[in-house]
Coordinates of C-alpha atoms in Angstrom, one line a residue:
T147 CA -4.3 -2.3 13.9
F148 CA -4.4 -2.9 10.6
T149 CA -1.9 -1.1 8.2
F150 CA -4.5 0.3 5.8
K151 CA -7.7 0.6 8.2
D152 CA -9.8 3.7 7.3
L153 CA -7.3 5.1 5.0
L154 CA -9.6 3.7 2.2
I155 CA -12.7 4.1 0.4
C156 CA -15.1 1.7 -1.1
G157 CA -15.7 2.2 -5.6
S158 CA -19.0 1.0 -5.4
C159 CA -20.9 3.2 -2.8
G160 CA -18.5 5.6 -0.8
T161 CA -17.9 4.2 2.3
S162 CA -15.2 3.3 3.8
F163 CA -13.1 0.3 4.0
T164 CA -11.6 -2.0 7.4
A165 CA -10.6 -5.0 7.8
E166 CA -9.9 -8.5 9.5
D167 CA -7.5 -10.8 9.6
K168 CA -8.0 -14.6 9.8
Y169 CA -6.4 -18.6 10.0
R170 CA -7.2 -20.9 7.2
K171 CA -6.9 -24.5 8.1
R172 CA -4.5 -26.8 6.2
K173 CA -4.5 -30.5 6.9
F174 CA -0.6 -31.4 6.7
R175 CA 0.5 -27.3 7.4
D176 CA 0.1 -25.0 10.0
P177 CA -2.6 -22.7 9.8
K178 CA -1.8 -19.9 7.6
Y179 CA -2.9 -16.1 8.4
H180 CA -4.3 -13.1 6.2
V181 CA -5.9 -10.0 6.4
Y182 CA -8.0 -9.0 4.2
Y183 CA -10.2 -5.6 3.6
H184 CA -13.7 -5.2 2.7
C185 CA -16.5 -2.5 3.1
T186 CA -18.0 -1.0 6.0
K187 CA -21.4 -1.7 4.4
K188 CA -22.6 1.3 5.5
R189 CA -23.9 3.5 3.0
D190 CA -25.0 0.2 1.2
P191 CA -25.9 -3.5 3.6
N192 CA -26.9 -4.6 -0.7
C193 CA -23.2 -3.4 -1.3
Q194 CA -20.7 -6.2 -4.2
E195 CA -17.7 -5.0 -3.7
P196 CA -15.1 -8.6 -2.6
Y197 CA -13.0 -8.7 -0.9
V198 CA -9.4 -8.4 -1.1
T199 CA -6.3 -9.4 0.5
E200 CA -3.6 -7.4 2.0
E201 CA -0.4 -9.1 -0.7
K202 CA -3.2 -8.4 -2.6
L203 CA -3.8 -4.8 -2.7
I204 CA 0.0 -4.2 -1.6
K205 CA 0.2 -5.4 -5.1
E206 CA -2.0 -2.5 -6.5
L207 CA -0.6 0.1 -4.3
V208 CA 2.5 -0.4 -5.4
R209 CA 0.6 -0.5 -9.7
Y210 CA -1.0 2.6 -8.5
V211 CA 2.0 4.9 -6.6
N212 CA 4.0 4.0 -10.4
F213 CA 1.0 5.7 -12.4
T214 CA 0.3 8.4 -10.5
S215 CA 4.1 9.3 -9.8
M216 CA 4.0 8.8 -14.0
A217 CA 1.0 10.6 -15.6
H218 CA 0.7 12.3 -12.4
P219 CA 3.6 13.9 -10.1
Q220 CA 1.2 16.3 -9.0
M221 CA -1.1 14.7 -7.1
I222 CA 1.6 13.0 -5.0
Q223 CA 1.4 14.9 -1.4
Y224 CA 5.4 14.7 0.6
T225 CA 5.1 15.7 4.0
E226 CA 8.0 16.3 5.3
K227 CA 7.6 13.4 7.6
L228 CA 6.9 11.3 3.9
K229 CA 10.2 13.4 3.3
F230 CA 12.1 12.1 6.2
N231 CA 11.0 8.8 6.1
M232 CA 12.7 8.7 2.6
E233 CA 16.1 10.4 3.0
Q234 CA 16.7 8.1 5.8
Y235 CA 15.8 5.0 3.5
K236 CA 17.8 7.2 0.6
K237 CA 20.9 7.1 2.9
I238 CA 21.2 3.3 4.3
R239 CA 20.2 2.8 -0.4
D240 CA 23.1 4.5 -1.6
E241 CA 25.7 3.2 1.5
I242 CA 24.7 -0.7 0.5
L243 CA 25.0 0.6 -3.5
L244 CA 28.0 2.0 -2.5
Q245 CA 29.9 -1.2 -0.8
Q246 CA 28.8 -3.2 -4.1
D247 CA 30.4 -1.2 -6.3
V248 CA 27.6 0.8 -7.7
D249 CA 27.3 4.5 -7.8
P250 CA 24.5 5.2 -6.4
D251 CA 23.8 9.1 -8.5
K252 CA 23.7 6.7 -11.1
T253 CA 20.7 3.9 -9.3
P254 CA 18.1 6.8 -10.0
F255 CA 16.2 6.6 -6.2
D256 CA 11.7 8.2 -6.5
I257 CA 9.3 8.0 -5.3
R258 CA 8.0 4.3 -6.8
E259 CA 10.7 2.3 -5.1
Y260 CA 10.8 4.0 -1.7
T261 CA 7.2 2.7 -2.1
K262 CA 8.0 -0.5 -3.4
H263 CA 9.9 -1.0 0.0
T264 CA 8.4 0.5 2.2
L265 CA 4.3 -1.8 1.0
H266 CA 6.6 -5.2 0.8
H267 CA 8.7 -4.1 3.6
G268 CA 7.9 -1.1 6.3
I269 CA 5.8 -0.5 9.8
V270 CA 3.2 1.0 9.7
P271 CA 3.2 4.3 10.3
E272 CA 5.5 5.0 7.3
K273 CA 2.7 2.9 4.7
R274 CA 0.5 5.1 6.2
E275 CA 2.1 7.4 4.8
I276 CA 2.7 6.9 1.8
I277 CA -0.9 6.9 1.6
K278 CA -1.5 9.8 3.1
A279 CA 0.2 11.1 0.5
L280 CA -1.3 10.2 -2.2
G281 CA -5.1 12.5 -1.5
G282 CA -6.6 11.3 0.9
M283 CA -8.5 9.7 -1.7
V284 CA -7.7 5.9 -2.5
Y285 CA -10.9 4.2 -3.8
I286 CA -11.6 0.4 -4.0
H287 CA -13.2 -0.7 -7.2
N288 CA -13.1 -4.8 -7.9
Q289 CA -10.2 -5.3 -6.1
L290 CA -8.6 -2.8 -7.5
V291 CA -6.9 0.5 -6.7
C292 CA -8.0 3.8 -7.8
S293 CA -8.7 7.4 -8.0
A294 CA -12.4 8.2 -8.4
P295 CA -15.7 5.9 -7.8
S296 CA -16.9 4.0 -9.8
R297 CA -20.2 5.6 -9.1

C-alpha cells in the first residue's frame, strides 16, 4: 500500500498519480529502499511530469499545508476523523510538554504542527486524512505540490 496513491493529480495532464518502489543497489552498503510517485500517463502518454520521491513529496506537502493554513485556512476541511486524530496528538504533545516544564498553552498547536509530525511519523490512514482535508485536489507539477493544474 502506497500512502498517497490515488490522492494526487498530475499538474501537467490531469491524470492521477501512482507509485512504485525500488531498491537501489549500493557497492558497500545495504540496498536503499525508495518510493517514487509519478503520472499514470493515461490521458497523455507523452506527459513529461518527472517522478518524485516520497521524501520530497512529504516535504512539499508540509510546505503546502503551512502555506494553505496561513493564506487560505478556509480551504482545509476538518473531518471528524482528522479532528479526533489531532486531539489525540495534542493530548500526547501536551503531556510531554508538561513533563519538560513547558506550559502547553503558551505553545500554539495547529494543523501545521500536526501535519509535520504525522507525515513524517504517522500511520498511513492519518496521512491520507490530511490530504483528503485539502479538498481532494492536490496537484503535482515539477515535483511541487499546488492547488491547480498548470495547463
